[in-house]
CSV table of C-alpha atoms in Angstrom, one decimal:
chain,number,residue,atom,x,y,z
A,293,MET,CA,-38.2,-12.2,11.7
A,294,GLU,CA,-34.5,-12.8,12.8
A,295,LYS,CA,-34.2,-15.1,16.0
A,296,SER,CA,-31.0,-15.1,17.8
A,297,LYS,CA,-29.4,-17.1,20.5
A,298,PRO,CA,-26.8,-15.2,22.7
A,299,SER,CA,-23.3,-15.7,22.3
A,300,LYS,CA,-20.8,-13.4,24.2
A,301,SER,CA,-18.4,-11.4,22.0
A,302,PRO,CA,-15.0,-11.6,23.4
A,303,GLY,CA,-13.3,-8.1,24.1
A,304,ASN,CA,-16.8,-6.3,24.2
A,305,SER,CA,-17.2,-6.5,28.1
A,306,GLY,CA,-19.3,-9.7,27.5
A,307,ALA,CA,-22.0,-7.7,25.7
A,308,LEU,CA,-24.2,-9.8,23.1
A,309,LEU,CA,-22.8,-7.6,20.2
A,310,ASN,CA,-22.9,-10.5,17.5
A,311,PRO,CA,-25.6,-13.1,18.5
A,312,ARG,CA,-25.5,-16.1,16.4
A,313,THR,CA,-28.2,-16.2,13.7
A,314,THR,CA,-30.5,-19.1,14.1
A,315,HIS,CA,-33.4,-18.0,11.6
A,316,ARG,CA,-32.1,-17.8,8.1
A,317,GLU,CA,-33.6,-15.8,5.2
A,318,PHE,CA,-34.5,-17.6,1.8
A,319,PHE,CA,-34.4,-21.0,3.5
A,320,GLY,CA,-30.6,-20.7,4.5
A,321,PHE,CA,-28.0,-22.4,2.5
A,322,PRO,CA,-30.1,-24.0,-0.5
A,323,GLY,CA,-32.4,-20.8,-0.9
A,324,SER,CA,-29.2,-18.5,-1.2
A,325,VAL,CA,-27.6,-21.1,-3.7
A,326,ALA,CA,-31.0,-20.9,-5.6
A,327,VAL,CA,-31.2,-17.2,-5.7
A,328,MET,CA,-27.8,-16.6,-6.9
A,329,THR,CA,-28.0,-19.3,-9.6
A,330,ILE,CA,-31.6,-18.2,-10.7
A,331,THR,CA,-31.0,-14.6,-10.9
A,332,THR,CA,-27.7,-15.3,-12.9
A,333,ILE,CA,-29.4,-17.6,-15.4
A,334,VAL,CA,-32.2,-15.0,-15.8
A,335,LEU,CA,-29.7,-12.0,-16.3
A,336,TYR,CA,-28.3,-14.1,-19.1
A,337,VAL,CA,-31.3,-15.7,-20.6
A,338,TRP,CA,-33.2,-12.4,-20.7
A,339,TYR,CA,-30.2,-10.8,-22.7
A,340,PHE,CA,-29.9,-13.7,-25.3
A,341,SER,CA,-33.5,-14.1,-25.8
A,342,CYS,CA,-34.7,-10.7,-26.0
A,343,SER,CA,-32.5,-8.8,-28.4
A,344,GLU,CA,-32.3,-7.5,-31.7
A,345,ALA,CA,-30.8,-10.5,-33.3
A,346,THR,CA,-33.3,-13.2,-31.7
A,347,GLY,CA,-36.2,-11.1,-31.2
A,348,CYS,CA,-38.2,-10.9,-27.8
A,349,GLN,CA,-40.8,-13.8,-27.4
A,350,LEU,CA,-42.0,-16.1,-24.9
A,351,PRO,CA,-42.1,-19.1,-24.6
A,352,VAL,CA,-38.4,-19.6,-25.7
A,353,THR,CA,-38.3,-22.1,-28.3
A,354,LYS,CA,-35.8,-25.1,-28.7
A,355,THR,CA,-33.9,-23.2,-31.3
A,356,GLN,CA,-33.6,-20.1,-29.2
A,357,TRP,CA,-32.4,-22.3,-26.2
A,358,SER,CA,-29.8,-23.6,-28.4
A,359,ALA,CA,-28.6,-20.2,-29.5
A,360,ILE,CA,-28.6,-19.2,-25.8
A,361,ALA,CA,-26.5,-22.0,-24.8
A,362,ALA,CA,-24.1,-21.4,-27.6
A,363,HIS,CA,-24.0,-17.7,-26.9
A,364,ALA,CA,-23.2,-18.5,-23.1
A,365,ALA,CA,-20.5,-20.8,-24.2
A,366,ASP,CA,-18.9,-18.2,-26.2
A,367,TYR,CA,-17.7,-16.1,-23.2
A,368,ARG,CA,-15.6,-13.8,-25.2
A,369,SER,CA,-18.9,-12.3,-26.6
A,370,TYR,CA,-19.7,-10.6,-23.2
A,371,VAL,CA,-16.7,-10.9,-21.1
A,372,SER,CA,-14.4,-7.9,-21.9
A,373,LEU,CA,-11.3,-6.4,-20.3
A,374,GLU,CA,-12.3,-3.2,-21.8
A,375,ALA,CA,-15.8,-3.2,-20.3
A,376,LEU,CA,-14.5,-4.2,-16.8
A,377,ALA,CA,-11.9,-1.4,-16.9
A,378,TYR,CA,-14.6,1.3,-17.9
A,379,TYR,CA,-16.9,-0.1,-15.1
A,380,THR,CA,-14.2,0.1,-12.5
A,381,LEU,CA,-13.4,3.5,-13.7
A,382,TRP,CA,-17.3,4.3,-13.4
A,383,TRP,CA,-17.4,3.0,-9.9
A,384,SER,CA,-14.1,4.8,-9.0
A,385,TRP,CA,-15.3,8.2,-10.6
A,386,LEU,CA,-18.5,8.0,-8.2
A,387,ALA,CA,-16.4,6.9,-5.2
A,388,MET,CA,-14.2,9.9,-5.8
A,389,LEU,CA,-17.1,12.3,-6.0
A,390,TYR,CA,-18.2,10.8,-2.7
A,391,PHE,CA,-15.3,12.4,-1.0
A,392,VAL,CA,-14.8,15.5,-2.7
A,393,ILE,CA,-18.4,16.8,-3.5
A,394,PRO,CA,-19.3,19.3,-0.7
A,395,GLY,CA,-22.7,18.6,1.3
A,396,ARG,CA,-24.2,18.2,4.5
A,397,THR,CA,-23.5,15.2,6.8
A,398,VAL,CA,-26.3,13.3,8.3
A,399,GLN,CA,-26.2,10.7,11.3
A,400,GLY,CA,-27.6,7.2,10.7
A,401,VAL,CA,-29.8,5.5,13.3
A,402,ALA,CA,-28.3,4.4,16.5
A,403,LEU,CA,-26.8,0.8,16.0
A,404,ARG,CA,-26.7,-1.9,18.8
A,405,ASN,CA,-23.7,-0.7,20.4
A,406,GLY,CA,-25.2,2.9,20.6
A,407,GLN,CA,-22.9,4.4,17.7
A,408,ARG,CA,-24.3,6.6,15.0
A,409,LEU,CA,-22.3,6.6,11.6
A,410,ASP,CA,-22.1,9.9,9.7
A,411,TYR,CA,-23.0,9.7,6.0
A,412,PRO,CA,-22.3,12.7,3.4
A,413,ILE,CA,-25.4,13.5,1.4
A,414,ASN,CA,-24.1,14.6,-1.8
A,415,GLY,CA,-25.6,11.9,-4.1
A,416,LEU,CA,-27.7,14.5,-6.1
A,417,SER,CA,-24.6,16.9,-6.4
A,418,SER,CA,-22.5,14.0,-7.8
A,419,PHE,CA,-25.2,13.1,-10.3
A,420,LEU,CA,-25.3,16.8,-11.7
A,421,VAL,CA,-21.6,16.8,-12.0
A,422,THR,CA,-21.6,13.4,-13.6
A,423,LEU,CA,-24.0,14.9,-16.1
A,424,CYS,CA,-21.8,17.8,-16.7
A,425,ALA,CA,-18.8,15.3,-17.4
A,426,ALA,CA,-21.1,13.4,-20.0
A,427,ALA,CA,-21.9,16.6,-21.7
A,428,MET,CA,-18.3,17.4,-22.0
A,429,VAL,CA,-17.8,14.0,-23.3
A,430,HIS,CA,-20.5,14.6,-25.8
A,431,SER,CA,-19.0,17.9,-26.8
A,432,LYS,CA,-15.7,16.3,-27.6
A,433,PHE,CA,-16.6,12.9,-29.0
A,434,GLY,CA,-20.1,13.2,-30.1
A,435,ILE,CA,-22.8,10.4,-29.6
A,436,ALA,CA,-20.0,7.7,-30.1
A,437,PRO,CA,-19.3,6.9,-26.5
A,438,PHE,CA,-23.1,6.5,-25.7
A,439,LEU,CA,-23.5,4.3,-28.8
A,440,TRP,CA,-20.6,2.2,-27.5
A,441,ILE,CA,-22.3,1.9,-24.3
A,442,ALA,CA,-25.3,0.5,-26.1
A,443,ASP,CA,-23.6,-1.7,-28.3
A,444,HIS,CA,-21.5,-3.2,-25.3
A,445,PHE,CA,-24.3,-3.3,-23.1
A,446,PHE,CA,-23.9,-7.0,-22.1
A,447,GLN,CA,-20.2,-6.7,-21.7
A,448,LEU,CA,-20.6,-3.9,-19.3
A,449,ALA,CA,-23.5,-5.8,-17.5
A,450,THR,CA,-20.8,-8.8,-17.2
A,451,ALA,CA,-18.4,-6.5,-15.7
A,452,SER,CA,-20.6,-5.3,-13.1
A,453,TYR,CA,-21.3,-8.9,-12.3
A,454,ILE,CA,-17.8,-9.7,-11.9
A,455,PHE,CA,-17.2,-6.4,-9.9
A,456,SER,CA,-20.3,-6.9,-7.6
A,457,THR,CA,-19.3,-10.5,-6.9
A,458,SER,CA,-15.8,-9.7,-6.3
A,459,GLN,CA,-16.9,-6.8,-3.8
A,460,ALA,CA,-19.1,-9.1,-1.9
A,461,LEU,CA,-16.3,-11.6,-1.5
A,462,PHE,CA,-14.1,-8.8,-0.2
A,463,VAL,CA,-16.5,-7.6,2.3
A,464,TYR,CA,-17.3,-11.2,3.5
A,465,LEU,CA,-13.6,-12.0,4.1
A,466,ARG,CA,-12.9,-8.7,5.6
A,467,SER,CA,-15.6,-9.2,8.1
A,468,PHE,CA,-13.6,-11.5,10.1
A,469,ARG,CA,-11.2,-8.8,10.9
A,470,ARG,CA,-10.6,-7.3,14.3
A,471,LEU,CA,-10.8,-3.4,15.0
A,472,SER,CA,-7.7,-1.4,15.5
A,473,ASN,CA,-7.4,-2.2,19.2
A,474,GLY,CA,-7.5,-5.8,18.4
A,475,ALA,CA,-10.0,-6.8,20.9
A,476,GLN,CA,-13.6,-5.6,19.6
A,477,PRO,CA,-15.0,-7.4,16.5
A,478,VAL,CA,-16.9,-5.4,13.9
A,479,MET,CA,-20.6,-5.4,13.9
A,480,LEU,CA,-22.3,-8.2,12.3
A,481,ALA,CA,-25.8,-8.0,10.7
A,482,LEU,CA,-28.2,-10.2,12.9
A,483,ALA,CA,-29.2,-12.2,9.7
A,484,GLY,CA,-25.6,-12.7,8.6
A,485,ASN,CA,-23.8,-14.5,11.5
A,486,SER,CA,-25.1,-18.1,10.9
A,487,GLY,CA,-21.6,-19.6,10.5
A,488,ASN,CA,-22.5,-21.0,7.0
A,489,PRO,CA,-19.9,-19.3,4.8
A,490,VAL,CA,-22.3,-19.5,1.6
A,491,TYR,CA,-25.2,-18.0,3.2
A,492,ASP,CA,-23.3,-15.4,5.2
A,493,PHE,CA,-21.5,-14.3,2.0
A,494,PHE,CA,-24.9,-14.2,0.1
A,495,ILE,CA,-26.8,-12.4,2.8
A,496,GLY,CA,-24.1,-10.1,3.9
A,497,ARG,CA,-22.2,-10.9,7.1
A,498,GLU,CA,-21.0,-7.2,8.2
A,499,LEU,CA,-23.7,-4.6,8.9
A,500,ASN,CA,-21.7,-1.4,7.8
A,501,PRO,CA,-18.6,-2.4,6.1
A,502,ARG,CA,-16.5,0.7,5.5
A,503,ILE,CA,-13.1,1.7,3.8
A,504,GLY,CA,-12.0,4.7,5.9
A,505,THR,CA,-15.2,7.0,5.6
A,506,LEU,CA,-16.6,5.2,2.6
A,507,ASP,CA,-19.7,3.3,3.6
A,508,LEU,CA,-19.8,0.6,0.9
A,509,LYS,CA,-23.3,-0.3,1.6
A,510,TYR,CA,-24.8,3.3,1.3
A,511,PHE,CA,-22.7,4.1,-1.5
A,512,ASN,CA,-23.7,1.1,-3.6
A,513,GLU,CA,-27.2,1.6,-2.8
A,514,LEU,CA,-27.7,4.9,-4.7
A,515,ARG,CA,-24.9,5.6,-6.6
A,516,PRO,CA,-23.3,3.3,-9.2
A,517,GLY,CA,-26.4,1.4,-10.0
A,518,ILE,CA,-29.1,4.1,-9.9
A,519,MET,CA,-26.8,6.4,-12.0
A,520,GLY,CA,-25.7,3.9,-14.3
A,521,TRP,CA,-29.6,2.9,-15.0
A,522,VAL,CA,-29.8,6.7,-16.2
A,523,VAL,CA,-26.9,6.4,-18.4
A,524,LEU,CA,-28.1,3.1,-19.9
A,525,ASN,CA,-31.5,4.5,-20.6
A,526,VAL,CA,-30.1,7.6,-22.2
A,527,SER,CA,-27.6,5.6,-24.2
A,528,PHE,CA,-30.5,3.4,-25.6
A,529,ALA,CA,-32.5,6.6,-26.6
A,530,ILE,CA,-29.6,7.8,-28.5
A,531,LYS,CA,-29.2,4.6,-30.1
A,532,GLN,CA,-32.9,4.6,-31.3
A,533,TYR,CA,-32.3,8.2,-32.6
A,534,HIS,CA,-29.1,7.1,-34.3
A,535,THR,CA,-30.9,4.2,-36.0
A,536,LEU,CA,-34.1,5.7,-36.8
A,537,GLY,CA,-33.9,9.4,-36.9
A,538,TYR,CA,-36.0,10.1,-34.1
A,539,VAL,CA,-37.0,9.1,-30.5
A,540,SER,CA,-40.4,7.4,-30.3
A,541,ASN,CA,-43.0,8.6,-27.7
A,542,SER,CA,-42.9,4.8,-26.3
A,543,MET,CA,-39.2,5.7,-25.4
A,544,TRP,CA,-40.0,9.0,-23.9
A,545,LEU,CA,-42.8,7.2,-21.8
A,546,ALA,CA,-40.5,4.5,-20.6
A,547,ILE,CA,-37.3,6.5,-19.7
A,548,VAL,CA,-38.6,10.1,-18.6
A,549,PRO,CA,-40.3,8.4,-15.5
A,550,GLN,CA,-37.4,6.1,-14.8
A,551,ILE,CA,-35.0,9.0,-14.8
A,552,CYS,CA,-37.3,11.0,-12.6
A,553,TYR,CA,-37.4,8.0,-10.2
A,554,CYS,CA,-33.7,8.2,-9.9
A,555,ILE,CA,-33.6,11.8,-9.5
A,556,ASP,CA,-36.5,11.5,-6.8
A,557,THR,CA,-34.3,8.8,-5.0
A,558,LEU,CA,-31.2,11.1,-4.9
A,559,LEU,CA,-33.1,14.0,-3.9
A,560,PHE,CA,-34.4,12.4,-0.7
A,561,GLU,CA,-31.1,10.4,-0.2
A,562,SER,CA,-31.1,10.8,3.6
A,563,LYS,CA,-34.2,8.9,3.7
A,564,VAL,CA,-32.5,5.7,2.8
A,565,LEU,CA,-30.7,5.6,6.1
A,566,THR,CA,-33.9,4.5,7.9
A,567,THR,CA,-34.5,1.6,5.4
A,568,MET,CA,-34.1,-2.0,6.4
A,569,ASP,CA,-31.3,-2.2,3.6
A,570,ILE,CA,-29.3,0.1,5.7
A,571,THR,CA,-30.6,-0.4,9.3
A,572,THR,CA,-30.8,-4.3,9.5
A,573,ASP,CA,-29.3,-5.9,6.3
A,574,GLY,CA,-25.7,-7.0,5.8
A,575,PHE,CA,-23.9,-6.1,2.7
A,576,GLY,CA,-23.2,-9.2,1.0
A,577,TRP,CA,-23.9,-10.6,-2.6
A,578,MET,CA,-27.5,-10.0,-2.4
A,579,LEU,CA,-27.3,-6.3,-1.9
A,580,SER,CA,-24.0,-5.9,-4.0
A,581,PHE,CA,-25.2,-7.7,-7.0
A,582,GLY,CA,-28.8,-6.2,-6.8
A,583,ASP,CA,-27.3,-2.6,-6.6
A,584,LEU,CA,-24.5,-3.0,-9.2
A,585,THR,CA,-25.9,-5.3,-11.8
A,586,TRP,CA,-29.6,-6.3,-11.2
A,587,VAL,CA,-30.9,-2.7,-11.1
A,588,PRO,CA,-29.2,-1.1,-14.0
A,589,VAL,CA,-29.4,-4.2,-16.0
A,590,MET,CA,-32.9,-5.6,-15.8
A,591,TYR,CA,-34.6,-2.3,-15.1
A,592,SER,CA,-33.3,-0.6,-18.4
A,593,LEU,CA,-34.7,-3.5,-20.3
A,594,GLN,CA,-37.8,-1.6,-21.5
A,595,ALA,CA,-35.4,1.0,-23.1
A,596,ARG,CA,-33.1,-1.6,-24.4
A,597,TYR,CA,-35.9,-3.1,-26.1
A,598,LEU,CA,-37.4,0.1,-27.6
A,599,ALA,CA,-34.2,0.9,-29.1
A,600,PHE,CA,-34.4,-2.1,-31.5
A,601,HIS,CA,-38.3,-2.5,-31.6
A,602,PRO,CA,-39.7,1.0,-31.4
A,603,VAL,CA,-43.6,1.2,-30.6
A,604,HIS,CA,-45.8,4.1,-31.5
A,605,HIS,CA,-48.7,4.8,-29.2
A,606,SER,CA,-51.7,6.9,-30.2
A,607,THR,CA,-52.3,10.3,-28.6
A,608,VAL,CA,-54.9,8.7,-26.4
A,609,SER,CA,-52.8,6.1,-25.2
A,610,THR,CA,-49.9,8.3,-24.7
A,611,VAL,CA,-51.9,10.5,-22.5
A,612,LEU,CA,-53.3,7.5,-20.3
A,613,ILE,CA,-50.0,6.0,-19.7
A,614,ALA,CA,-48.4,9.2,-18.8
A,615,VAL,CA,-51.5,10.1,-16.4
A,616,MET,CA,-50.9,6.7,-14.8
A,617,ALA,CA,-47.3,7.4,-14.4
A,618,LEU,CA,-47.8,10.8,-12.8
A,619,ALA,CA,-50.7,9.8,-10.6
A,620,SER,CA,-49.0,6.7,-9.1
A,621,PHE,CA,-45.6,8.6,-8.7
A,622,LEU,CA,-47.5,11.3,-6.6
A,623,VAL,CA,-49.0,8.6,-4.5
A,624,PHE,CA,-45.6,7.1,-4.1
A,625,ARG,CA,-43.9,10.5,-3.2
A,626,LEU,CA,-46.7,12.2,-1.3
A,627,SER,CA,-47.3,9.1,1.1
A,628,ASN,CA,-43.6,9.0,1.7
A,629,SER,CA,-43.3,12.5,2.5
A,630,GLU,CA,-46.2,12.5,4.8
A,631,LYS,CA,-44.7,9.6,6.8
A,632,ASN,CA,-41.2,11.1,6.9
A,633,ALA,CA,-42.6,14.5,8.0
A,634,PHE,CA,-44.5,13.0,10.8
A,635,ARG,CA,-41.3,10.9,12.0
A,636,ILE,CA,-39.2,13.9,12.0
A,637,ASN,CA,-41.6,16.0,14.0
A,638,PRO,CA,-45.1,14.7,14.8
A,639,ASN,CA,-46.0,18.1,16.3
A,640,ASP,CA,-45.7,20.1,13.2
A,641,PRO,CA,-48.9,22.2,12.8
A,642,SER,CA,-49.0,21.3,9.2
A,643,LEU,CA,-49.7,17.7,10.4
A,644,SER,CA,-52.1,18.6,12.9
A,645,HIS,CA,-55.2,17.2,10.9
A,646,LEU,CA,-53.7,13.6,10.8
A,647,ARG,CA,-54.8,11.2,13.6
A,648,PHE,CA,-52.5,8.5,15.1
A,649,ILE,CA,-52.4,5.9,18.0
A,650,LYS,CA,-49.9,5.9,20.6
A,651,THR,CA,-48.1,2.7,21.4
A,652,GLU,CA,-46.5,1.1,24.3
A,653,SER,CA,-43.0,1.3,22.6
A,654,GLY,CA,-43.8,5.2,22.6
A,655,SER,CA,-44.1,5.2,18.7
A,656,LYS,CA,-47.1,6.9,17.0
A,657,LEU,CA,-48.7,5.1,14.2
A,658,LEU,CA,-50.9,7.2,11.5
A,659,ILE,CA,-54.4,6.2,10.9
A,660,SER,CA,-55.5,8.9,8.7
A,661,GLY,CA,-54.3,10.6,5.7
A,662,TRP,CA,-52.4,8.6,3.1
A,663,TRP,CA,-51.5,6.1,5.8
A,664,GLY,CA,-55.2,5.8,7.0
A,665,LEU,CA,-55.9,4.4,3.5
A,666,ALA,CA,-53.6,1.5,3.4
A,667,ARG,CA,-50.7,0.2,5.5
A,668,HIS,CA,-48.3,0.1,2.7
A,669,ILE,CA,-49.9,2.6,0.3
A,670,ASN,CA,-46.5,3.8,-0.9
A,671,TYR,CA,-45.7,0.2,-2.4
A,672,THR,CA,-48.9,0.4,-4.3
A,673,GLY,CA,-47.9,3.7,-5.9
A,674,ASP,CA,-44.2,2.5,-6.5
A,675,TRP,CA,-45.6,-0.7,-8.3
A,676,MET,CA,-48.1,1.0,-10.5
A,677,TYR,CA,-45.3,3.6,-11.5
A,678,GLY,CA,-43.2,0.7,-12.6
A,679,LEU,CA,-46.2,-1.0,-14.6
A,680,ALA,CA,-46.9,2.3,-16.5
A,681,GLN,CA,-43.2,2.1,-17.5
A,682,CYS,CA,-43.9,-1.4,-18.9
A,683,LEU,CA,-47.0,-0.6,-20.5
A,684,ALA,CA,-44.9,2.0,-22.8
A,685,THR,CA,-43.4,-1.1,-24.6
A,686,GLY,CA,-46.8,-2.1,-25.8
A,687,PHE,CA,-48.2,-5.7,-25.8
A,688,ASP,CA,-45.9,-7.6,-28.4
A,689,THR,CA,-44.0,-9.4,-25.7
A,690,PRO,CA,-44.4,-10.1,-22.3
A,691,MET,CA,-40.6,-10.2,-21.4
A,692,THR,CA,-40.7,-6.5,-21.1
A,693,TYR,CA,-43.0,-6.7,-18.1
A,694,PHE,CA,-40.7,-9.0,-16.2
A,695,PHE,CA,-40.0,-5.7,-14.3
A,696,SER,CA,-43.3,-5.2,-13.0
A,697,ALA,CA,-43.6,-9.0,-12.0
A,698,TYR,CA,-40.4,-9.0,-10.2
A,699,PHE,CA,-41.2,-5.8,-8.4
A,700,LEU,CA,-44.5,-7.1,-7.3
A,701,VAL,CA,-42.7,-10.1,-5.7
A,702,LEU,CA,-40.0,-7.7,-4.1
A,703,LEU,CA,-42.5,-5.7,-2.5
A,704,LEU,CA,-44.5,-8.7,-1.4
A,705,HIS,CA,-41.6,-9.8,0.5
A,706,ARG,CA,-40.9,-6.6,2.0
A,707,ASN,CA,-44.4,-6.1,2.9
A,708,TYR,CA,-44.1,-9.6,4.8
A,709,ARG,CA,-40.9,-8.3,6.5
A,710,ASP,CA,-42.3,-5.0,7.4
A,711,GLU,CA,-45.5,-6.5,9.0
A,712,CYS,CA,-43.4,-9.2,10.9
A,713,LYS,CA,-40.9,-6.5,12.1
A,714,CYS,CA,-44.0,-4.3,13.2
A,715,ARG,CA,-45.9,-7.2,14.8
A,716,GLU,CA,-42.8,-7.9,16.9
A,717,LYS,CA,-42.1,-4.3,17.8
A,718,TYR,CA,-45.7,-3.2,18.6
A,719,LYS,CA,-47.5,-6.6,19.8
A,720,LYS,CA,-51.1,-5.8,20.7
A,721,ASP,CA,-50.9,-2.3,19.5
A,722,TRP,CA,-50.1,-3.5,16.0
A,723,ASP,CA,-53.6,-5.7,16.2
A,724,ARG,CA,-55.2,-2.7,17.2
A,725,TYR,CA,-53.7,-0.7,14.2
A,726,CYS,CA,-54.7,-3.3,11.8
A,727,GLU,CA,-58.2,-3.2,13.0
A,728,LEU,CA,-58.3,0.6,12.3
A,729,VAL,CA,-56.3,0.5,8.8
A,730,PRO,CA,-57.5,-2.9,7.5
A,731,TYR,CA,-56.1,-2.7,4.1
A,732,MET,CA,-52.4,-3.3,3.1
A,733,PHE,CA,-52.1,-1.8,-0.5
A,734,ILE,CA,-55.5,-0.9,-2.2
A,735,PRO,CA,-58.2,0.7,0.1
A,736,TYR,CA,-61.4,-1.5,0.1
A,737,VAL,CA,-59.7,-4.0,-2.1
A,738,ILE,CA,-56.8,-5.9,-0.3
């Protein structure tokens, strides 16, 4: 949890608006440098060691390492001004839709200064308009643009890396500005005001950086990366069809659940406003890189692999993987829907069968239904859903299972943060809740 020492913010009537961060996530400066370095290396190694030219095997051999080093040294093979221009156009297109597509406006949670920001809920509409635009491109140019995306995948990945890093630097430098009256500082994230420029750049200094009404954190969370993931998956499926003359059942098993996941995320766009990413974390390199680069590049690995290494599943295997994907998705979606419905109106007659405990903070904690099975049952469904997508790639290489392994670490870290936050908020009530719901992920197991 974040621990802060008070320091008065000038021009804010002595209010403790931006206390100095004393506890740093990821072990502070060394951890932030390590994360930025390792994720960058993984991004490049996973591409150069898992491709049509090199195969996709672990462990990486000495010869492969030499080839990876040679590829990395030849920056002209993956740094492209054309790709950067196209990526900037992609980001700008979605930013334009953010403003012009009509939709309802929802207020976010109350901030430390009592303010509640407005957010447009038009992500799904923007996605549908983008699909229509893609259909128009296809009708005019055929599959050539999608083949270009598949063939220039890593140039686009590098472009997104340059863009996301530049964006993180922009919001970090901009966080030192004063508001229009020159007196009140911007609101900083409790975790991002350490005074160490590298750590604050990484974790995110400003809580809600905005350009006019464009909320950069909220926009990047759901738009360019999530929709880009869909575009990449479709492009790799088209690439496979262009090469083989068909789309394998393994490709369908991988990309259909992923596309459904993206659509589900956009369909429930307003729910992201209560997540820690929006309410608590600053917007720095970690989220900028994660949203724009890591998600579309690393999460599309299954489709990219299957484009050059098709796997053919038996009917039984196909059905089992599909059933696993559907069942885990239902666990994820139904548990989240139950929680959100209870948050909005715990007195809804349709929820009268649910039992809960009242806490001293005034909150109510569910102890039956999905949330009586495990404290983070939604994480279980989320992870199993991702594992099903990895199973679609077969067992010829462990590299395509990186998504599942990484996602497990990510969810365990989120679970740790959730548990710490709840323990601090609910105190003894949380201990009582844990006694009533003793399992974290899988009922009667863990």
